[in-house]
Short mmCIF file of C-alpha atoms and ligand atoms in Angstrom, two decimals:
data_model
loop_
_atom_site.label_atom_id
_atom_site.label_comp_id
_atom_site.label_asym_id
_atom_site.label_seq_id
_atom_site.Cartn_x
_atom_site.Cartn_y
_atom_site.Cartn_z
CA MET Q 21 84.04 -94.45 81.48
CA ILE Q 22 81.21 -94.62 79.05
CA ARG Q 23 80.46 -97.93 77.41
CA SER Q 24 77.57 -98.88 75.26
CA ARG Q 25 75.46 -101.77 76.50
CA ILE Q 26 72.94 -104.12 74.98
CA LEU Q 27 69.49 -103.52 76.61
CA GLY Q 28 67.36 -105.85 74.53
CA THR Q 29 67.78 -108.36 71.75
CA GLY Q 30 65.28 -109.54 69.22
CA SER Q 31 65.03 -111.84 66.16
CA TYR Q 32 62.69 -113.02 63.42
CA ALA Q 33 62.56 -115.77 60.86
CA PRO Q 34 60.08 -116.30 58.20
CA ARG Q 35 57.49 -119.12 58.78
CA LYS Q 36 58.40 -121.05 55.65
CA VAL Q 37 61.07 -123.69 56.30
CA LEU Q 38 62.93 -125.55 53.44
CA SER Q 39 64.50 -128.78 54.58
CA ASN Q 40 67.55 -130.61 53.14
CA LYS Q 41 65.22 -133.38 52.11
CA GLU Q 42 63.04 -130.89 50.18
CA LEU Q 43 66.17 -129.67 48.43
CA GLU Q 44 67.04 -133.23 47.44
CA SER Q 45 63.98 -133.10 45.05
CA MET Q 46 65.04 -129.74 43.63
CA ILE Q 47 68.80 -130.29 42.82
CA ASP Q 48 71.53 -133.01 42.65
CA THR Q 49 72.29 -133.03 46.37
CA THR Q 50 71.70 -135.17 49.53
CA ASP Q 51 70.77 -134.34 53.18
CA GLU Q 52 73.77 -136.22 54.13
CA TRP Q 53 76.28 -134.06 51.96
CA ILE Q 54 74.73 -130.80 53.25
CA THR Q 55 74.65 -132.01 57.00
CA THR Q 56 78.16 -133.32 57.06
CA ARG Q 57 79.77 -130.47 54.89
CA THR Q 58 77.95 -127.55 56.44
CA GLY Q 59 75.95 -128.51 59.51
CA ILE Q 60 72.86 -127.16 57.93
CA ARG Q 61 69.59 -129.07 58.26
CA GLN Q 62 67.04 -126.46 57.22
CA ARG Q 63 66.79 -122.80 56.50
CA HIS Q 64 63.82 -120.19 56.56
CA ILE Q 65 62.61 -118.66 53.43
CA ALA Q 66 60.73 -115.38 53.01
CA SER Q 67 57.50 -115.40 51.14
CA ASP Q 68 57.01 -113.05 48.18
CA ASP Q 69 55.19 -110.52 50.43
CA GLU Q 70 58.08 -110.53 52.99
CA PRO Q 71 60.74 -107.94 51.94
CA ASN Q 72 63.83 -107.54 54.14
CA SER Q 73 62.51 -104.32 55.91
CA LEU Q 74 59.47 -106.35 57.28
CA LEU Q 75 61.82 -109.02 58.86
CA ALA Q 76 64.08 -106.35 60.13
CA ALA Q 77 61.22 -104.37 61.70
CA LYS Q 78 59.85 -107.49 63.48
CA ALA Q 79 63.28 -108.26 64.97
CA GLY Q 80 63.64 -104.57 65.97
CA ARG Q 81 60.29 -104.52 67.58
CA ASN Q 82 61.15 -107.68 69.64
CA ALA Q 83 64.44 -106.12 70.73
CA LEU Q 84 62.66 -102.79 71.68
CA GLU Q 85 60.15 -104.74 73.71
CA MET Q 86 62.81 -106.48 75.75
CA ALA Q 87 64.73 -103.21 76.31
CA GLY Q 88 61.45 -101.70 77.60
CA LEU Q 89 61.86 -98.85 75.09
CA SER Q 90 59.70 -97.54 72.35
CA ALA Q 91 60.61 -96.84 68.60
CA GLU Q 92 60.23 -93.08 69.44
CA ASP Q 93 63.05 -93.40 71.95
CA MET Q 94 65.57 -94.32 69.17
CA ASP Q 95 68.00 -91.68 67.92
CA LEU Q 96 69.39 -94.00 65.26
CA ILE Q 97 68.67 -97.22 63.25
CA ILE Q 98 71.46 -98.92 61.59
CA VAL Q 99 70.79 -101.97 59.33
CA GLY Q 100 73.54 -104.25 58.22
CA THR Q 101 72.52 -106.07 54.89
CA PHE Q 102 73.51 -106.74 51.33
CA THR Q 103 69.96 -107.70 50.37
CA PRO Q 104 67.87 -104.34 50.73
CA ASP Q 105 64.31 -104.10 49.76
CA MET Q 106 65.66 -101.74 46.97
CA PRO Q 107 68.86 -99.72 46.26
CA MET Q 108 67.15 -96.54 47.48
CA PRO Q 109 65.76 -95.76 50.01
CA SER Q 110 67.86 -97.73 52.54
CA THR Q 111 66.26 -100.58 54.33
CA ALA Q 112 66.78 -98.70 57.53
CA CYS Q 113 64.63 -95.86 56.32
CA LEU Q 114 61.77 -98.34 55.63
CA VAL Q 115 62.21 -99.82 59.14
CA GLN Q 116 62.12 -96.38 60.55
CA ALA Q 117 58.82 -95.79 58.87
CA GLU Q 118 57.31 -99.26 59.74
CA LEU Q 119 58.33 -98.83 63.50
CA GLY Q 120 57.28 -95.27 63.78
CA ALA Q 121 60.71 -94.20 64.97
CA LYS Q 122 60.09 -90.57 64.09
CA ARG Q 123 63.20 -89.00 65.73
CA ALA Q 124 65.67 -91.51 64.52
CA GLY Q 125 68.18 -91.18 61.81
CA ALA Q 126 68.61 -94.28 59.57
CA PHE Q 127 71.10 -95.92 57.19
CA ASP Q 128 72.33 -99.15 56.00
CA VAL Q 129 75.74 -100.68 56.20
CA VAL Q 130 77.04 -103.09 53.55
CA ALA Q 131 79.66 -105.58 54.73
CA ALA Q 132 78.05 -108.90 53.77
CA CYS Q 133 78.24 -111.40 56.60
CA SER Q 134 80.12 -108.93 58.79
CA GLY Q 135 77.26 -106.30 58.32
CA PHE Q 136 75.86 -106.58 61.83
CA LEU Q 137 79.32 -106.24 63.57
CA HIS Q 138 80.16 -103.38 61.38
CA ALA Q 139 76.87 -101.72 62.34
CA LEU Q 140 77.46 -102.53 66.07
CA ALA Q 141 80.90 -100.98 65.90
CA ILE Q 142 79.45 -97.75 64.33
CA ALA Q 143 76.63 -97.60 66.95
CA ASP Q 144 79.29 -98.15 69.86
CA LYS Q 145 81.40 -95.19 68.64
CA PHE Q 146 78.16 -92.93 68.30
CA ILE Q 147 77.22 -93.79 71.83
CA LYS Q 148 80.68 -93.00 73.23
CA ALA Q 149 80.57 -89.73 71.51
CA GLU Q 150 77.08 -88.86 72.49
CA PRO Q 151 76.10 -90.92 75.44
CA THR Q 152 72.41 -89.93 75.38
CA GLN Q 153 71.90 -91.72 72.08
CA LYS Q 154 69.94 -94.95 71.87
CA ILE Q 155 70.36 -96.99 68.79
CA LEU Q 156 68.67 -99.89 67.15
CA VAL Q 157 71.19 -102.05 65.37
CA ILE Q 158 69.78 -104.67 63.02
CA GLY Q 159 71.32 -107.44 60.82
CA SER Q 160 68.75 -108.56 58.29
CA GLU Q 161 68.78 -110.48 55.02
CA VAL Q 162 66.47 -112.11 52.35
CA LEU Q 163 69.25 -114.15 50.64
CA SER Q 164 66.72 -116.47 49.00
CA ARG Q 165 65.97 -113.72 46.43
CA ARG Q 166 69.76 -113.63 45.54
CA THR Q 167 70.19 -117.32 45.52
CA ASN Q 168 70.66 -119.27 42.23
CA TRP Q 169 68.39 -122.25 42.99
CA SER Q 170 70.17 -124.30 40.23
CA ASP Q 171 73.57 -123.90 41.74
CA ARG Q 172 73.91 -126.70 44.25
CA SER Q 173 77.36 -125.19 45.50
CA THR Q 174 75.56 -122.21 46.95
CA CYS Q 175 71.76 -122.63 47.13
CA VAL Q 176 71.95 -125.19 49.92
CA LEU Q 177 73.80 -122.63 52.17
CA PHE Q 178 71.68 -119.59 52.57
CA GLY Q 179 68.57 -118.66 54.63
CA ASP Q 180 66.55 -115.55 55.54
CA GLY Q 181 66.05 -113.86 58.82
CA ALA Q 182 66.80 -110.85 61.00
CA GLY Q 183 68.21 -110.13 64.48
CA ALA Q 184 68.45 -106.79 66.49
CA VAL Q 185 69.84 -105.22 69.50
CA VAL Q 186 69.16 -102.02 71.43
CA LEU Q 187 72.24 -100.13 72.39
CA ALA Q 188 72.53 -97.31 75.00
CA ALA Q 189 75.16 -95.82 77.25
CA SER Q 190 76.16 -97.37 80.55
CA GLU Q 191 78.56 -96.04 83.14
CA GLU Q 192 79.64 -99.48 84.36
CA ALA Q 193 83.26 -99.73 83.30
CA ASP Q 194 83.35 -103.55 83.30
CA SER Q 195 80.32 -104.47 81.25
CA GLY Q 196 78.94 -103.61 77.83
CA VAL Q 197 80.73 -103.44 74.56
CA MET Q 198 84.43 -103.80 75.43
CA SER Q 199 86.06 -103.66 71.96
CA THR Q 200 85.16 -103.70 68.39
CA HIS Q 201 87.56 -104.19 65.43
CA LEU Q 202 86.84 -104.07 61.70
CA HIS Q 203 88.94 -105.29 58.78
CA ALA Q 204 88.66 -105.71 55.04
CA ASP Q 205 90.56 -106.77 52.03
CA GLY Q 206 88.89 -105.58 48.77
CA ARG Q 207 91.64 -107.26 46.59
CA LEU Q 208 89.80 -110.58 47.14
CA TRP Q 209 86.31 -109.16 46.25
CA GLU Q 210 85.94 -111.56 43.24
CA LEU Q 211 85.72 -114.73 45.42
CA LEU Q 212 82.24 -113.87 46.85
CA THR Q 213 79.99 -111.61 44.87
CA VAL Q 214 76.63 -110.50 43.45
CA ARG Q 215 77.95 -108.79 40.35
CA GLY Q 216 74.69 -107.48 38.89
CA LEU Q 217 72.03 -104.91 39.99
CA GLY Q 218 74.75 -102.24 40.58
CA THR Q 219 76.19 -99.64 38.20
CA SER Q 220 79.16 -101.82 36.98
CA CYS Q 221 76.79 -103.34 34.49
CA MET Q 222 73.52 -102.69 32.73
CA VAL Q 223 70.46 -104.36 34.17
CA ASP Q 224 69.24 -106.17 31.01
CA GLU Q 225 68.35 -109.51 29.70
CA ASP Q 226 71.79 -110.50 29.15
CA MET Q 227 72.68 -109.82 32.92
CA LEU Q 228 69.65 -111.80 33.94
CA LYS Q 229 70.53 -114.68 31.62
CA GLN Q 230 74.09 -114.91 33.00
CA GLY Q 231 72.73 -114.92 36.57
CA LEU Q 232 74.65 -111.93 37.72
CA HIS Q 233 71.84 -110.96 40.11
CA TYR Q 234 72.73 -114.20 42.26
CA ILE Q 235 75.36 -114.88 44.86
CA GLU Q 236 78.40 -116.38 43.37
CA MET Q 237 81.04 -117.98 45.69
CA ASN Q 238 84.29 -119.78 45.37
CA GLY Q 239 83.62 -121.92 48.56
CA ARG Q 240 86.85 -123.54 48.89
CA GLU Q 241 88.88 -120.18 48.71
CA VAL Q 242 86.42 -118.46 51.00
CA PHE Q 243 86.74 -121.34 53.43
CA LYS Q 244 90.39 -120.96 53.60
CA HIS Q 245 90.41 -117.11 54.11
CA ALA Q 246 87.49 -117.38 56.70
CA VAL Q 247 89.29 -119.65 58.99
CA ARG Q 248 92.43 -117.64 59.03
CA ALA Q 249 90.56 -114.23 59.36
CA LEU Q 250 88.13 -115.42 62.02
CA GLU Q 251 90.98 -116.79 64.05
CA SER Q 252 93.03 -113.54 63.80
CA ALA Q 253 89.95 -111.36 64.66
CA ALA Q 254 89.34 -113.57 67.74
CA MET Q 255 93.02 -113.32 68.83
CA GLU Q 256 92.92 -109.53 68.33
CA ALA Q 257 89.86 -109.05 70.46
CA LEU Q 258 91.24 -111.32 73.20
CA GLU Q 259 94.57 -109.33 73.17
CA ALA Q 260 92.78 -105.97 73.38
CA ASN Q 261 90.90 -107.10 76.47
CA GLY Q 262 93.57 -109.00 78.11
CA TRP Q 263 91.45 -112.05 77.85
CA SER Q 264 92.51 -115.63 77.13
CA GLY Q 265 90.41 -118.25 75.44
CA GLU Q 266 89.57 -119.54 78.90
CA ASP Q 267 87.88 -116.30 79.90
CA ILE Q 268 85.35 -116.60 77.17
CA ASP Q 269 81.95 -117.77 78.27
CA LEU Q 270 80.29 -117.74 74.90
CA LEU Q 271 81.59 -117.58 71.33
CA VAL Q 272 78.93 -116.22 68.99
CA ALA Q 273 80.44 -116.51 65.58
CA HIS Q 274 79.02 -116.12 62.16
CA GLN Q 275 77.18 -119.30 61.25
CA ALA Q 276 78.64 -120.10 57.85
CA ASN Q 277 79.78 -123.74 58.33
CA ILE Q 278 79.82 -125.94 61.32
CA ARG Q 279 83.53 -127.01 60.31
CA ILE Q 280 84.51 -123.27 60.45
CA LEU Q 281 82.97 -123.10 63.98
CA GLU Q 282 84.66 -126.37 65.06
CA PHE Q 283 88.13 -125.08 63.74
CA LEU Q 284 87.66 -121.79 65.77
CA ARG Q 285 86.51 -123.87 68.88
CA GLU Q 286 89.80 -125.89 68.72
CA ARG Q 287 92.02 -122.88 68.19
CA LEU Q 288 90.55 -120.92 71.08
CA GLY Q 289 90.66 -124.15 73.28
CA LEU Q 290 86.92 -123.87 74.00
CA PRO Q 291 84.63 -126.79 75.18
CA ARG Q 292 81.67 -127.37 72.94
CA GLU Q 293 79.13 -125.87 75.28
CA LYS Q 294 80.81 -122.39 74.89
CA VAL Q 295 80.20 -122.23 71.07
CA PHE Q 296 76.71 -121.15 70.13
CA ILE Q 297 75.44 -123.07 67.15
CA ASN Q 298 72.10 -122.55 65.30
CA ILE Q 299 73.29 -123.11 61.80
CA ASP Q 300 71.34 -126.43 61.65
CA LYS Q 301 68.00 -124.36 61.90
CA TYR Q 302 68.84 -121.32 59.94
CA GLY Q 303 71.75 -121.98 57.43
CA ASN Q 304 73.95 -118.96 56.65
CA THR Q 305 71.86 -115.74 57.21
CA SER Q 306 74.79 -113.44 56.53
CA ALA Q 307 74.34 -110.26 58.57
CA ALA Q 308 71.52 -111.64 60.49
CA SER Q 309 73.42 -114.77 61.75
CA ILE Q 310 75.11 -113.15 64.76
CA PRO Q 311 72.16 -111.17 66.20
CA ILE Q 312 69.79 -114.17 65.67
CA ALA Q 313 72.25 -116.26 67.57
CA LEU Q 314 72.75 -113.67 70.34
CA ASP Q 315 68.96 -113.32 70.65
CA GLU Q 316 68.45 -117.09 71.00
CA ALA Q 317 71.38 -117.38 73.49
CA ASN Q 318 69.97 -114.48 75.53
CA ARG Q 319 66.34 -115.64 75.52
CA SER Q 320 67.13 -119.29 76.36
CA GLY Q 321 69.14 -118.24 79.36
CA VAL Q 322 72.55 -119.36 77.97
CA LEU Q 323 73.82 -115.77 78.39
CA LYS Q 324 74.05 -114.54 81.95
CA PRO Q 325 75.02 -111.25 83.38
CA GLY Q 326 78.81 -110.83 83.53
CA HIS Q 327 79.39 -113.37 80.77
CA LYS Q 328 82.16 -112.63 78.46
CA VAL Q 329 80.95 -112.92 74.99
CA LEU Q 330 83.20 -112.99 71.81
CA MET Q 331 81.50 -112.22 68.44
CA VAL Q 332 83.44 -112.76 65.23
CA SER Q 333 82.29 -112.58 61.58
CA PHE Q 334 83.67 -112.97 58.02
CA GLY Q 335 81.97 -112.22 54.69
CA GLY Q 336 82.18 -110.98 51.13
CA GLY Q 337 84.41 -108.05 50.43
CA PHE Q 338 86.24 -109.51 52.17
CA THR Q 339 85.34 -108.13 55.45
CA TRP Q 340 85.83 -109.49 58.95
CA ALA Q 341 85.24 -108.06 62.47
CA SER Q 342 85.02 -108.79 66.10
CA ALA Q 343 83.09 -107.47 69.17
CA ALA Q 344 83.83 -108.41 72.68
CA VAL Q 345 80.91 -107.91 75.09
CA THR Q 346 80.66 -108.32 78.85
CA TRP Q 347 76.97 -109.11 79.16
N1 ACO D 415 75.60 -131.38 47.22
C1 ACO D 415 76.36 -132.40 46.88
N2 ACO D 415 77.60 -132.19 46.36
C2 ACO D 415 78.00 -130.92 46.29
C3 ACO D 415 77.23 -129.93 46.72
C4 ACO D 415 75.94 -130.15 47.11
N3 ACO D 415 75.13 -129.12 47.58
N4 ACO D 415 77.94 -128.69 46.50
C5 ACO D 415 79.17 -129.15 46.03
N5 ACO D 415 79.18 -130.35 45.88
C6 ACO D 415 80.26 -131.17 45.42
C7 ACO D 415 81.28 -130.51 44.46
O1 ACO D 415 80.78 -130.50 43.30
C8 ACO D 415 82.57 -131.19 44.65
O2 ACO D 415 82.49 -132.32 43.87
P1 ACO D 415 83.76 -132.76 43.17
O3 ACO D 415 84.77 -133.21 44.27
O4 ACO D 415 83.40 -134.04 42.36
O5 ACO D 415 84.24 -131.64 42.28
C9 ACO D 415 82.46 -131.61 46.17
O6 ACO D 415 81.16 -131.57 46.60
C10 ACO D 415 83.24 -130.87 47.06
O7 ACO D 415 83.06 -129.44 46.85
P2 ACO D 415 83.72 -128.26 47.62
O8 ACO D 415 83.29 -126.96 47.10
O9 ACO D 415 85.18 -128.60 47.76
O10 ACO D 415 83.12 -128.47 49.08
P3 ACO D 415 83.47 -127.96 50.44
O11 ACO D 415 83.79 -128.97 51.30
O12 ACO D 415 84.58 -126.85 50.29
O13 ACO D 415 82.15 -127.30 50.91
C11 ACO D 415 81.24 -125.19 51.21
C12 ACO D 415 81.58 -126.29 50.19
C13 ACO D 415 80.24 -125.56 52.22
C14 ACO D 415 80.64 -124.01 50.43
C15 ACO D 415 82.58 -124.65 51.93
O14 ACO D 415 83.49 -124.33 51.04
C16 ACO D 415 82.23 -123.40 52.78
O15 ACO D 415 81.61 -123.46 53.81
N6 ACO D 415 82.90 -122.28 52.40
C17 ACO D 415 82.92 -121.03 53.12
C18 ACO D 415 81.60 -120.22 53.17
C19 ACO D 415 81.73 -119.20 54.00
O16 ACO D 415 82.37 -119.03 54.98
N7 ACO D 415 81.07 -118.02 53.66
C20 ACO D 415 81.06 -116.89 54.55
C21 ACO D 415 80.71 -115.73 53.90
S1 ACO D 415 79.12 -115.95 53.12
C22 ACO D 415 78.72 -114.19 52.77
O17 ACO D 415 79.37 -113.31 52.94
C23 ACO D 415 77.36 -114.15 52.08
#
């Protein structure tokens, strides 16, 4: 049986760090509120000359290096993001050029915080259909450019960064990507949006004045849906693989809120050390959050061959997804 396998992971976060303390001087908030309500202590912020594609390419290069492959070995580049450099061309095309991945097709996937798992699911199906394919899958965001820095209910949450994996076929039946599941409920789109910059309204002074180019979120409602959807995504993945909570070696969930991660941990009956947490360092980096966490877990030796890894994400759309991987 052909399965796709992660040959290398990589990540990159901009140098500039914005701490909760610094936010205290910008808006009406406290380090204590942010830490206890979200688990976030700091976030990385891209500088003006760091567009999304640059972050994505750096993460991609790191993943290729670990995989021992070159950009020219890639058949496809898929980037999960909702903060592209520009509406056209795709960020994936800009990454393809930056890396010199001359043979690769390239496209973006928009599924907000579930963007990386959507991209991974697509890559997995590609490899099963054409086992010679080698695919660079990236989740990358520059959320700081879509953040309303005067809205304290959202601006404390988000950060910038990128993570990547290199995927290729493996004939080992009991390792690699074991399952992927994707879900959406577009009826609830209004709870988490960037309304402007698309074709549903004109890009004009009025749009900018209303701040429609910024992320808007009904945090309380999103929280309620997120915990339910993440739990059901986790259960679906366990059932599909005949795994129980006890079988999981590492839960790598979207890093949106420490309280959501804690809820999931309890529902799955996992001890603390089996839940990977780095939200304190990066905040919510949307599509980048899972691949950054995966890369940190991999490079720090937390992930070991044979480990059963469960990834789950939830984001705007609404979208939610899972991937079960035997490392
Ligand atoms: N500092 C201080 N006080 C604040 C801040 C702040 N930064 N932000 C809000 N508050 C206040 C509110 O005004 C409110 O005050 P009030 O009671 O006087 O009205 C109080 O704190 C509580 O506000 P809530 O919004 O109820 O706070 P909550 O505990 O729900 O936390 C949060 C807000 C962190 C946004 C939470 O709802 C959350 O994590 N939601 C889910 C986010 C998520 O999962 N996103 C996933 C997808 S993201 C994507 O796709 C891009």
